[in-house]
Amino acid sequence: MEIRLENLSKIFVDKTGKETRAVDQMDLVIPSGKLVGLLGPSGCGKTTTLFMIAGLHKPTSGKIFFGDEDVTKLSSDKRGIGLVFQNYALYPHMTVRQNIMFPLENLKIEREEAVQRVIEMAQLVGIEDQLDKKPGQLSGGQQQRVAIARALVKKPKVLLLDEPLSNLDARLRLQTREEIKRIQKETGITTVFVTHDQEEAMSISDEIVVMNFGVTQQKDIPQKVYTNPHNLFVAKFLGNPPINVIRGEVKDNKLYINGILFADKKAPDGSYEVGLRPEDFRIDKIGLKVEHPEVDIIGRDTMIRFNIGDTQIRALVDSESYHESNEIILTVRGNKIHLFNIESGDVVR
Amino acid sequence: MKNTLLNLVWSVRNVFQRLKEKLHLNFNLPPWVKALIYLSPALLLLSLFTFYPIVNAFRLVIYTGYQLVRDVDGVLRESITGYTLIGNFVKVLSADNFILPSSHTTSSILLNTLAIVFISVPISILLSLFVAATLNSIKPLKSFFQTIYFLPYITNTLAIGLVFAYMFKSGDTGLVNQFFRIFGIEPVSWIERGATYWRAMAVLIAFGVWDGMAFKIMVFMSGMQGIDQQYYQAAAIDATPKRRVFTRITVPMISPMIFYIVVTSVIGAFKTYSSVVAIFGDTATPDGANYNLKTIVFHIYDYIYSGEDISLAAAASIILFAIILALTLVQMYIGKKRVHY
């Protein structure tokens, strides 16, 4: 089921009459059968978008299509969606079995079929031995699985996950995100999930949608978004350690930073914000001369920290290529240098 | 201005701190001793007005012919004629119309009390749940309605009783009769001459329901406000009908409050007394009726004020205590399975 958002806006009005534009004229197509991550900082409108797709928030304007059907006016129960809440919203007084069966109670199906489906779902998410426990007796990861089973038991056309991993510890997070990917692959259900964690989004999504200020910044497969950010925001948001941003100048297809020739870069003359990913630095014979850098060797990688002007730059290089010395020459290949317009932040190619 | 005030508070606290250090006021008492010191005023009052009477009741109940006699020198002295273990209980239980109606009345004290408990408590709890759920789902004027529904709680029982007596007046003057007249129902006597037992009882039960609702509504509402909205959103996505949302989500989620309310209102209903006096006066009988609406507590007061053996009042109190205790234990047992914390 393809999901299409057309010109979708949501404006919240608080008691004093102040308006907040949570989602601003958003156009988005989520392809059928894909796992798509909505990624952005807190307050960027990603959860609002998800809740509008779910039908829990009513859009101020714009339309939502599921396939060819306009569902904008449909209430959430008629949209055929499954939603997993951030803190799962499992009913604490019911057993796992009752929790998963609850959505089926409102369908016109035989009890035997319902019982059967609950077991199927429990097997799918791997909690079939926990069915008679209460949610409070389960670990966070298990609760997450129950929530997914409850969302899927109705066989929805769309699965929506709100910050699915945020309540889990680091180890469980890794395990659960693989689990989500597996469940999505097995069921082939169109899945949208919301996250503020770029690593999480990059690792499991077929496509990511980076949002800020209620506007889509970029939508593509994760690696492309990472290597070709459309603007400074996307470049800064993705990547850990974050991208280095420094003011630079291009003259005659050569990039100067702080007046020093840094590298060759084909671009119109002018001043730019220059984005350099730490891992794109190489130790070389010609390039930026760095004296007395701070160096941390972290196993395979070596982090080199130095200042250009007042800006601290982090460079991540292969430990094998690094030899202790007071002077290192660093360079970045021209196609790995990102130039952004100083005012708009848009990428310049 | 505010700053100088805060500075003053700060320095006063410092003065006390230094004083405490100078006087070496660090007793290092174990926590339970400290707790006892803080609790002592309440404990003192409780022991004077609650614990001592309880112990006293168990003492009085083994006496026969108990009397307070004033000596020649003016000192009150207890005089008894003997001891009995169960004699007073037997006397109370076998008294006319205590358990079952006797020849000269058609009502019994125990049945009156049980009727009030088992009819008014469920009705008032169900009604309060309904009102609380309704109030919780409206947005405009919410606090206004909350205030209105809370008013009975701060109104004097006797005052409400007088209003009830007035509302249920016989003939055309009573509000209730006027209301029924709209539907073509003839006016009847509710609490005066000619009132039937169940009509009079209905008024008493209505009073009990009304009087207790304010507090229940408040407890239920605060419980409902504490339920995470996500449960309702999750239920909405699954197309759960309102009625099922209420019975399967709201009620179980506030079951601790409901349990608390059930236990306390059963106890409260067993102790019904002032509403009977407020509506029916100190005879607890509508004019010319061959029944009365006396409750167990009413009966206890009867023993005390009639100057009859006070040991019987003690025995009746202990019987009431036993009934309440047994019922509460049963509720606790059921609650263990049904209440979700």
XYZ file of C-alpha atoms in Angstrom:
690
model
C 0.000 0.000 0.000
C 1.578 3.217 -1.147
C 1.116 6.194 1.143
C 0.987 9.621 -0.403
C 0.922 12.911 1.476
C -0.113 15.921 -0.556
C 0.487 19.420 0.677
C -0.091 18.248 4.239
C -0.070 20.857 7.022
C -0.792 20.724 10.706
C -1.073 23.855 12.795
C -1.505 23.581 16.554
C -3.118 26.512 18.319
C -2.466 26.847 22.028
C -4.644 28.558 24.624
C -3.175 31.982 24.004
C -3.957 31.658 20.295
C -0.339 31.174 19.347
C 0.054 29.035 16.276
C 2.677 26.372 15.846
C 3.282 24.972 12.406
C 4.214 21.388 13.185
C 4.013 20.166 9.620
C 4.239 22.604 6.747
C 2.903 21.751 3.289
C 4.546 18.407 3.161
C 4.587 16.252 0.044
C 5.774 12.715 0.448
C 5.373 9.360 -1.231
C 6.070 6.257 0.802
C 6.435 3.352 -1.612
C 4.520 0.157 -1.056
C 6.188 -2.604 0.941
C 9.116 -0.467 2.065
C 10.468 0.376 5.485
C 10.708 4.132 5.659
C 12.164 6.150 8.523
C 11.071 9.686 9.353
C 14.158 11.253 10.852
C 14.568 14.603 12.487
C 15.332 16.451 15.712
C 12.745 16.872 18.477
C 9.881 19.106 17.421
C 10.472 18.721 13.712
C 6.974 17.363 13.123
C 7.834 13.734 12.476
C 5.534 12.271 15.128
C 2.782 14.680 14.071
C 3.161 13.395 10.524
C 2.971 9.808 11.758
C -0.123 10.550 13.845
C -1.760 12.213 10.849
C -1.091 9.103 8.787
C -2.576 7.111 11.680
C -5.621 9.379 11.822
C -5.052 10.429 15.430
C -4.333 14.023 14.391
C -6.527 15.770 11.896
C -4.542 17.662 9.266
C -5.172 21.404 9.062
C -4.951 21.161 5.305
C -3.765 18.769 2.633
C -4.595 15.213 1.765
C -3.485 11.716 2.683
C -3.847 8.848 0.205
C -3.521 5.136 0.873
C -3.057 3.787 -2.622
C -5.690 5.595 -4.633
C -8.052 6.049 -1.712
C -8.284 9.454 -0.039
C -8.252 8.642 3.696
C -7.897 12.212 4.965
C -11.409 12.229 6.382
C -11.415 8.625 7.621
C -11.098 7.997 11.337
C -8.123 5.949 12.474
C -10.080 2.720 12.901
C -11.180 2.731 9.264
C -7.724 3.226 7.783
C -6.453 -0.284 8.372
C -3.280 0.720 10.179
C -1.367 -0.740 13.067
C 0.378 1.685 15.372
C 3.094 0.965 17.915
C 3.323 3.743 20.478
C 6.556 5.065 21.853
C 5.903 3.540 25.260
C 3.945 0.680 23.719
C 0.608 1.453 25.462
C 0.142 -2.193 26.385
C -2.834 -2.653 28.668
C -1.178 -3.457 31.993
C -4.127 -5.382 33.412
C -4.337 -7.835 30.529
C -2.051 -10.745 29.778
C 0.084 -10.680 26.647
C -2.438 -12.980 24.983
C -5.354 -10.679 25.860
C -3.381 -7.664 24.701
C -2.713 -9.156 21.293
C -6.264 -10.425 21.020
C -7.856 -7.118 21.990
C -7.956 -5.642 18.447
C -9.613 -8.842 17.202
C -12.459 -8.591 19.703
C -13.961 -5.847 17.605
C -13.783 -7.803 14.365
C -16.427 -10.191 13.187
C -14.315 -13.321 13.259
C -14.616 -16.660 14.999
C -12.912 -16.990 18.349
C -10.902 -19.966 17.157
C -9.491 -17.945 14.317
C -8.630 -15.131 16.715
C -6.808 -17.532 19.033
C -4.949 -18.955 16.055
C -3.932 -15.511 14.796
C -2.653 -14.495 18.208
C -0.382 -17.526 18.248
C 0.825 -16.820 14.712
C 1.692 -13.248 15.627
C 3.405 -14.318 18.830
C 5.517 -16.739 16.810
C 6.326 -14.060 14.259
C 7.711 -11.719 16.906
C 9.134 -14.545 19.008
C 7.174 -14.264 22.248
C 5.052 -17.409 22.059
C 6.326 -18.574 25.452
C 5.333 -15.326 27.179
C 1.648 -15.283 26.281
C 0.267 -15.719 29.786
C 2.441 -13.100 31.448
C 1.418 -9.528 32.147
C 3.309 -6.776 30.292
C 4.854 -5.645 33.576
C 6.670 -8.983 33.847
C 8.361 -8.582 30.471
C 11.551 -6.775 29.528
C 11.401 -3.642 27.400
C 12.356 -5.534 24.273
C 9.692 -8.162 24.851
C 7.083 -5.465 25.470
C 8.088 -3.894 22.183
C 7.485 -7.213 20.424
C 4.085 -7.583 22.051
C 3.197 -4.096 20.872
C 4.239 -4.981 17.334
C 2.261 -8.222 17.487
C -0.790 -6.304 18.693
C -0.401 -3.809 15.865
C -0.024 -6.557 13.249
C -2.673 -9.013 14.417
C -5.424 -7.191 12.526
C -3.398 -7.624 9.347
C -3.195 -3.890 8.676
C -2.057 -2.494 5.363
C 0.335 -0.099 7.026
C 2.468 -0.420 10.147
C 3.430 2.760 11.971
C 6.064 2.862 14.704
C 6.634 5.870 16.930
C 10.227 5.989 18.219
C 10.309 2.184 18.405
C 13.728 1.873 19.988
C 13.960 4.914 22.211
C 12.934 3.073 25.380
C 15.454 0.278 24.996
C 19.023 0.037 26.197
C 21.850 -0.020 23.682
C 22.184 -3.798 23.377
C 18.455 -4.395 23.052
C 18.226 -1.578 20.552
C 20.626 -3.318 18.215
C 18.768 -6.592 18.545
C 15.309 -5.062 18.204
C 16.124 -3.050 15.132
C 17.235 -6.186 13.357
C 14.062 -7.821 14.586
C 11.907 -5.012 13.181
C 13.649 -5.296 9.860
C 13.112 -9.048 9.802
C 9.403 -8.762 10.702
C 8.932 -6.122 8.032
C 10.652 -8.300 5.439
C 8.634 -11.361 6.420
C 5.287 -9.611 6.276
C 6.131 -7.231 3.446
C 4.007 -4.586 5.104
C 4.516 -0.918 4.269
C 6.134 0.433 7.411
C 6.777 3.975 8.557
C 8.742 4.667 11.677
C 9.765 7.801 13.456
C 13.109 8.358 15.081
C 15.503 11.076 16.115
C 18.421 8.685 16.066
C 20.201 8.880 12.734
C 22.097 5.640 13.245
C 18.856 3.811 13.878
C 17.232 5.297 10.796
C 20.223 4.621 8.565
C 20.623 1.046 9.678
C 17.141 -0.334 9.069
C 15.354 1.908 6.601
C 14.953 1.254 2.913
C 14.501 4.985 2.601
C 14.850 7.816 5.057
C 13.009 11.095 5.128
C 14.903 13.821 6.938
C 12.596 16.468 8.377
C 13.072 19.814 10.032
C 10.654 22.614 10.888
C 7.793 20.540 9.523
C 9.373 20.352 6.092
C 10.971 17.443 4.263
C 14.645 18.209 3.866
C 15.632 15.184 1.876
C 14.279 11.758 1.013
C 16.383 8.963 -0.413
C 18.052 5.693 0.425
C 20.159 6.202 3.563
C 23.606 6.033 1.993
C 22.704 8.629 -0.639
C 21.373 11.016 1.941
C 24.579 10.562 3.841
C 26.952 11.033 0.947
C 24.948 13.666 -0.913
C 23.229 15.879 1.622
C 20.965 18.424 -0.035
C 21.606 21.050 2.569
C 23.643 21.925 5.595
C 20.959 20.719 8.026
C 20.916 17.211 6.599
C 24.702 17.141 6.483
C 24.941 18.161 10.139
C 22.166 15.858 11.297
C 23.584 12.667 9.831
C 26.888 11.225 10.865
C 28.646 10.500 14.097
C 31.050 12.121 14.804
C 29.298 15.014 13.094
C 30.451 16.674 9.925
C 32.989 19.494 10.243
C 31.664 22.798 8.975
C 34.005 25.687 8.286
C 33.962 28.837 6.198
C 35.964 28.564 2.968
C 36.503 30.282 -0.338
C 36.714 29.017 -3.894
C 38.865 30.797 -6.402
C 39.800 29.395 -9.798
C 38.459 25.963 -8.819
C 40.670 25.832 -5.758
C 39.305 25.763 -2.210
C 40.975 27.980 0.362
C 40.274 27.617 4.052
C 41.557 30.385 6.295
C 43.577 31.640 3.362
C 45.388 28.331 2.974
C 45.002 26.271 -0.141
C 43.141 23.133 0.957
C 42.194 21.158 -2.136
C 40.992 21.303 -5.671
C 37.252 21.868 -5.920
C 35.253 22.636 -9.009
C 32.762 25.349 -8.105
C 31.881 28.940 -8.949
C 34.041 31.500 -7.159
C 32.749 32.717 -3.822
C 32.444 32.044 -0.081
C 30.864 28.828 1.136
C 30.202 26.762 4.210
C 32.453 23.789 3.678
C 31.353 20.431 5.017
C 34.000 17.787 5.627
C 33.055 14.414 7.040
C 35.671 13.284 9.581
C 36.121 9.935 7.886
C 36.797 11.554 4.484
C 40.182 12.886 5.613
C 43.299 11.085 4.398
C 46.872 11.392 5.483
C 48.812 12.426 2.424
C 51.965 14.125 1.193
C 50.343 17.335 0.036
C 47.454 19.118 1.666
C 46.613 20.786 4.958
C 49.539 20.927 7.303
C 48.524 20.268 10.895
C 50.985 20.887 13.690
C 50.759 19.353 17.146
C 47.354 17.806 16.742
C 45.534 16.025 19.571
C 45.401 12.382 18.671
C 43.216 9.607 20.108
C 43.819 6.141 18.785
C 40.586 4.197 19.053
C 41.422 0.731 17.797
C 40.954 0.650 14.069
C 40.472 4.400 13.781
C 42.494 7.343 14.879
C 40.833 10.609 15.748
C 42.865 13.696 14.999
C 41.670 16.982 16.461
C 43.020 20.346 15.470
C 41.911 23.922 15.054
C 41.515 25.987 11.949
C 41.004 29.491 13.196
C 38.497 29.037 16.029
C 36.860 25.973 14.576
C 37.770 22.571 15.894
C 38.071 19.979 13.190
C 37.825 16.253 13.773
C 39.438 13.900 11.321
C 39.028 10.159 11.481
C 41.808 8.261 9.744
C 42.945 4.680 9.539
C 45.212 3.829 12.446
C 47.601 2.043 10.103
C 48.226 5.169 8.080
C 49.008 7.230 11.145
C 52.527 7.515 12.471
C 53.242 9.630 15.452
C 54.742 12.958 14.492
C 54.378 16.616 15.243
C 53.190 17.365 11.800
C 50.522 15.632 9.792
C 49.345 16.505 6.327
C 45.648 15.918 5.791
C 43.595 16.093 2.656
C 40.081 15.438 1.443
C 39.254 14.361 -2.077
C 37.411 16.980 -4.074
C 34.254 14.896 -4.565
C 33.966 14.383 -0.802
C 33.968 18.091 -0.110
C 30.484 19.505 0.385
C 29.913 23.172 -0.337
C 26.828 24.906 0.989
C 25.404 28.304 0.256
C 26.070 30.487 3.313
C 22.592 32.014 3.390
C 20.273 29.217 2.319
C 22.374 26.262 3.409
C 21.628 24.507 0.124
C 24.282 22.375 -1.401
C 26.339 23.831 -4.276
C 27.510 21.448 -6.925
C 10.630 42.805 47.714
C 10.317 39.124 47.011
C 14.084 38.815 47.148
C 14.395 40.422 50.599
C 11.722 38.067 51.856
C 13.567 35.048 50.475
C 16.811 36.354 51.982
C 15.109 36.676 55.338
C 13.789 33.121 55.189
C 17.271 31.948 54.238
C 18.980 33.694 57.153
C 16.363 32.506 59.628
C 17.055 28.980 58.477
C 20.772 29.592 58.965
C 20.175 30.855 62.484
C 18.313 27.688 63.352
C 20.997 25.590 61.734
C 23.697 27.224 63.826
C 21.589 27.009 66.938
C 21.145 23.305 66.349
C 24.908 22.826 65.987
C 25.692 24.887 69.083
C 23.230 23.051 71.265
C 24.360 19.691 69.880
C 20.797 18.798 69.108
C 21.762 15.785 67.090
C 19.973 13.083 69.013
C 20.571 10.502 66.295
C 17.302 8.822 67.097
C 16.339 5.767 65.098
C 13.781 6.627 62.422
C 10.912 4.781 64.075
C 11.328 6.798 67.276
C 11.257 10.007 65.258
C 8.134 8.790 63.490
C 6.517 8.045 66.818
C 7.287 11.537 68.089
C 5.706 13.129 65.023
C 2.698 10.840 65.276
C 2.183 11.294 68.995
C -0.463 14.088 68.853
C -2.615 12.065 66.484
C -1.991 8.880 68.448
C -2.972 10.602 71.668
C -6.288 11.767 70.270
C -6.924 8.450 68.567
C -6.296 6.485 71.723
C -8.559 8.776 73.723
C -11.512 8.785 71.322
C -11.065 5.583 69.293
C -8.863 2.954 70.919
C -10.098 3.433 74.478
C -13.820 3.186 73.471
C -13.084 0.051 71.443
C -11.366 -1.621 74.375
C -14.115 -0.368 76.637
C -16.788 -1.887 74.426
C -15.153 -5.282 74.764
C -15.033 -4.776 78.536
C -18.633 -3.664 78.896
C -19.984 -6.534 76.859
C -19.136 -9.133 79.521
C -21.059 -7.377 82.283
C -24.671 -7.866 83.288
C -26.717 -5.174 84.971
C -24.069 -2.528 84.365
C -24.905 0.827 85.899
C -23.128 4.065 86.702
C -24.098 4.961 90.250
C -23.327 8.213 92.000
C -21.915 7.612 95.434
C -22.904 9.565 98.496
C -19.688 11.544 98.104
C -20.630 12.395 94.509
C -18.180 10.057 92.730
C -19.447 8.038 89.774
C -18.989 4.358 90.318
C -19.636 1.364 88.080
C -21.877 -1.265 89.517
C -22.552 -4.629 87.950
C -24.549 -7.632 88.948
C -22.429 -10.262 87.260
C -20.518 -11.475 84.247
C -21.567 -13.167 81.047
C -19.639 -14.242 77.966
C -22.298 -14.293 75.290
C -25.402 -13.290 77.207
C -25.488 -9.726 75.878
C -24.959 -10.871 72.308
C -27.784 -13.361 72.634
C -30.016 -10.643 74.059
C -29.266 -8.260 71.179
C -29.646 -10.876 68.474
C -32.836 -12.303 69.893
C -34.383 -8.901 70.523
C -37.651 -8.126 68.817
C -37.196 -7.202 65.151
C -33.377 -7.158 65.260
C -32.824 -9.910 62.722
C -36.328 -10.598 61.424
C -39.547 -8.577 61.560
C -41.604 -9.376 64.668
C -45.321 -9.371 65.306
C -45.767 -5.653 65.880
C -43.536 -4.312 63.093
C -43.011 -5.411 59.513
C -39.382 -4.330 59.377
C -36.184 -5.459 61.023
C -33.085 -3.525 61.927
C -30.679 -5.870 60.201
C -32.731 -6.062 57.007
C -33.101 -2.271 56.935
C -29.357 -1.888 57.164
C -28.635 -4.579 54.600
C -31.128 -3.041 52.174
C -29.401 0.314 52.459
C -25.947 -1.240 51.998
C -26.708 -3.564 49.132
C -28.919 -1.210 47.174
C -27.433 2.236 47.716
C -23.747 1.289 47.417
C -23.939 -0.362 43.969
C -26.260 2.321 42.637
C -24.119 5.178 43.858
C -20.900 3.586 42.576
C -22.334 2.885 39.135
C -23.847 6.363 38.935
C -20.618 7.991 40.083
C -18.607 6.044 37.522
C -21.003 7.173 34.840
C -20.928 10.814 35.940
C -17.143 10.779 36.309
C -16.696 9.296 32.835
C -19.101 11.838 31.369
C -17.492 14.757 33.168
C -14.104 13.551 32.043
C -15.090 13.568 28.408
C -16.488 17.097 28.271
C -14.163 20.011 27.818
C -16.098 23.275 28.182
C -17.291 24.144 31.698
C -15.563 21.062 33.079
C -14.427 22.672 36.306
C -17.829 24.300 36.707
C -19.571 20.933 36.640
C -16.901 19.451 38.858
C -17.677 22.110 41.446
C -21.410 21.480 41.194
C -21.028 17.772 41.675
C -18.731 18.325 44.570
C -21.132 20.568 46.490
C -22.981 17.774 48.340
C -19.675 16.758 49.897
C -19.292 20.038 51.750
C -22.968 20.311 52.645
C -24.173 19.223 56.052
C -25.938 15.834 56.093
C -28.815 17.162 58.185
C -29.302 20.079 55.797
C -29.462 17.737 52.815
C -31.860 15.579 54.829
C -34.180 18.524 55.428
C -34.138 19.365 51.744
C -34.894 15.741 50.935
C -37.771 15.707 53.402
C -39.111 18.796 51.710
C -38.669 17.418 48.200
C -40.464 14.196 49.060
C -43.433 15.877 50.732
C -46.730 14.153 50.076
C -49.524 15.581 47.951
C -48.903 18.234 45.345
C -46.477 20.309 47.392
C -43.533 17.926 47.047
C -41.150 18.515 44.160
C -40.828 14.842 43.394
C -44.575 14.390 43.203
C -44.854 17.434 40.962
C -42.194 15.925 38.730
C -44.017 12.593 38.483
C -47.222 14.424 37.754
C -45.702 15.502 34.417
C -45.741 11.862 33.426
C -49.282 11.421 34.674
C -48.327 9.609 37.869
C -50.587 10.365 40.822
C -48.944 11.981 43.856
C -48.142 9.569 46.662
C -46.902 9.788 50.196
C -43.168 9.152 50.447
C -42.188 9.800 54.007
C -45.361 10.821 55.763
C -48.591 9.078 56.816
C -49.544 6.412 54.336
C -46.023 5.854 52.930
C -45.258 2.238 52.174
C -42.050 0.644 53.455
C -40.279 0.573 50.112
C -41.232 4.128 49.270
C -39.754 5.356 52.522
C -36.750 3.138 51.980
C -36.363 4.502 48.446
C -36.054 8.016 49.838
C -33.455 6.858 52.336
C -31.500 5.078 49.616
C -31.747 8.070 47.282
C -30.342 10.144 50.091
C -27.475 7.741 50.632
C -26.694 7.686 46.911
C -26.784 11.455 46.568
C -24.815 12.108 49.717
C -21.999 9.766 48.788
C -21.680 10.559 45.122
C -19.600 13.729 45.351
C -16.621 12.060 46.940
C -16.835 9.019 44.692
C -17.001 11.137 41.559
C -13.975 13.082 42.664
C -11.933 9.943 43.349
C -12.979 8.305 40.078
C -12.290 11.434 38.062
C -8.804 11.875 39.412
C -8.235 8.213 38.659
C -9.459 8.596 35.107
C -7.354 11.681 34.539
C -4.315 9.631 35.435
C -4.893 7.147 32.605
C -2.462 7.622 29.742
C -4.267 8.909 26.640
C -2.296 6.459 24.512
C -4.425 3.577 25.775
C -7.464 5.318 24.361
C -5.695 6.103 21.108
C -4.648 2.472 20.810
C -8.231 1.396 21.424
C -9.522 3.916 18.893
C -7.263 2.519 16.174
C -8.768 -0.897 16.874
C -12.299 0.492 16.439
C -13.206 -0.370 20.019
C -16.736 0.747 20.848
C -17.105 3.287 23.682
C -18.806 0.818 25.981
C -15.988 -1.695 25.655
C -13.350 0.987 26.112
C -15.069 1.827 29.382
C -15.421 -1.722 30.663
C -12.139 -3.116 29.372
C -9.802 -0.168 29.792
C -11.157 2.602 32.008
C -12.667 0.456 34.752
C -9.707 -1.946 35.141
C -7.286 0.973 35.086
C -9.041 2.665 37.991
C -9.817 -0.588 39.797
C -7.700 0.362 42.817
C -9.871 3.465 43.289
C -13.056 1.480 42.742
C -11.925 -1.073 45.288
C -11.143 1.627 47.819
C -14.525 3.238 47.230
C -16.397 -0.081 47.523
C -14.747 -0.917 50.837
C -15.227 2.512 52.353
C -18.791 2.991 51.131
C -19.905 -0.413 52.384
C -18.534 0.527 55.777
C -20.150 3.962 55.516
C -23.517 2.508 54.523
C -23.473 0.109 57.466
C -23.011 3.126 59.693
C -26.043 4.966 58.279
C -27.693 6.950 61.035
C -27.899 10.705 60.563
C -29.820 10.464 57.275
C -32.553 8.438 59.016
C -32.838 11.053 61.746
C -32.726 13.888 59.223
C -35.588 12.512 57.152
C -37.738 10.523 59.566
C -36.898 12.081 62.917
C -35.922 10.224 66.060
C -38.668 7.624 65.770
C -37.421 6.543 62.324
C -41.057 5.923 61.472
C -43.441 7.735 59.145
C -46.681 8.688 60.960
C -48.855 5.708 61.682
C -46.632 3.210 59.936
C -46.290 -0.342 61.243
C -42.603 -0.448 60.342
C -39.539 1.605 61.117
C -36.343 2.441 59.268
C -33.957 1.956 62.132
C -30.419 0.905 61.274
C -27.956 -0.940 63.485
C -26.267 2.292 64.550
C -29.702 3.773 65.238
C -30.376 0.726 67.399
C -27.130 1.249 69.297
C -28.111 4.821 70.062
C -31.523 3.532 71.190
C -29.832 1.273 73.725
C -27.717 4.148 74.987
C -30.396 6.807 75.272
C -33.218 4.579 76.509
C -31.155 4.111 79.652
C -31.322 0.401 79.090
C -28.331 -1.795 79.757
C -25.305 -0.124 78.122
C -23.691 -3.540 77.721
C -26.291 -4.235 75.066
C -25.134 -1.175 73.103
C -21.590 -2.502 73.357
C -22.744 -5.920 72.172
C -24.601 -4.402 69.207
C -21.508 -2.369 68.269
C -19.350 -5.451 68.340
C -21.875 -7.312 66.185
C -21.767 -4.440 63.655
C -17.985 -4.512 63.804
C -17.965 -8.242 63.146
C -20.301 -7.933 60.158
C -18.200 -5.140 58.626
C -14.968 -7.000 59.295
C -16.257 -10.175 57.665
C -17.554 -8.324 54.631
C -14.326 -6.362 54.233
C -12.282 -9.548 54.383
C -14.456 -11.040 51.677
C -13.924 -7.920 49.578
C -10.181 -8.053 50.124
C -10.180 -11.661 48.961
C -12.128 -10.823 45.821
C -10.076 -7.672 45.317
C -6.837 -9.633 45.194
C -7.928 -11.208 41.931
C -9.838 -8.343 40.433
C -7.824 -5.259 41.271
C -4.902 -4.325 39.023
C -2.313 -2.100 40.614
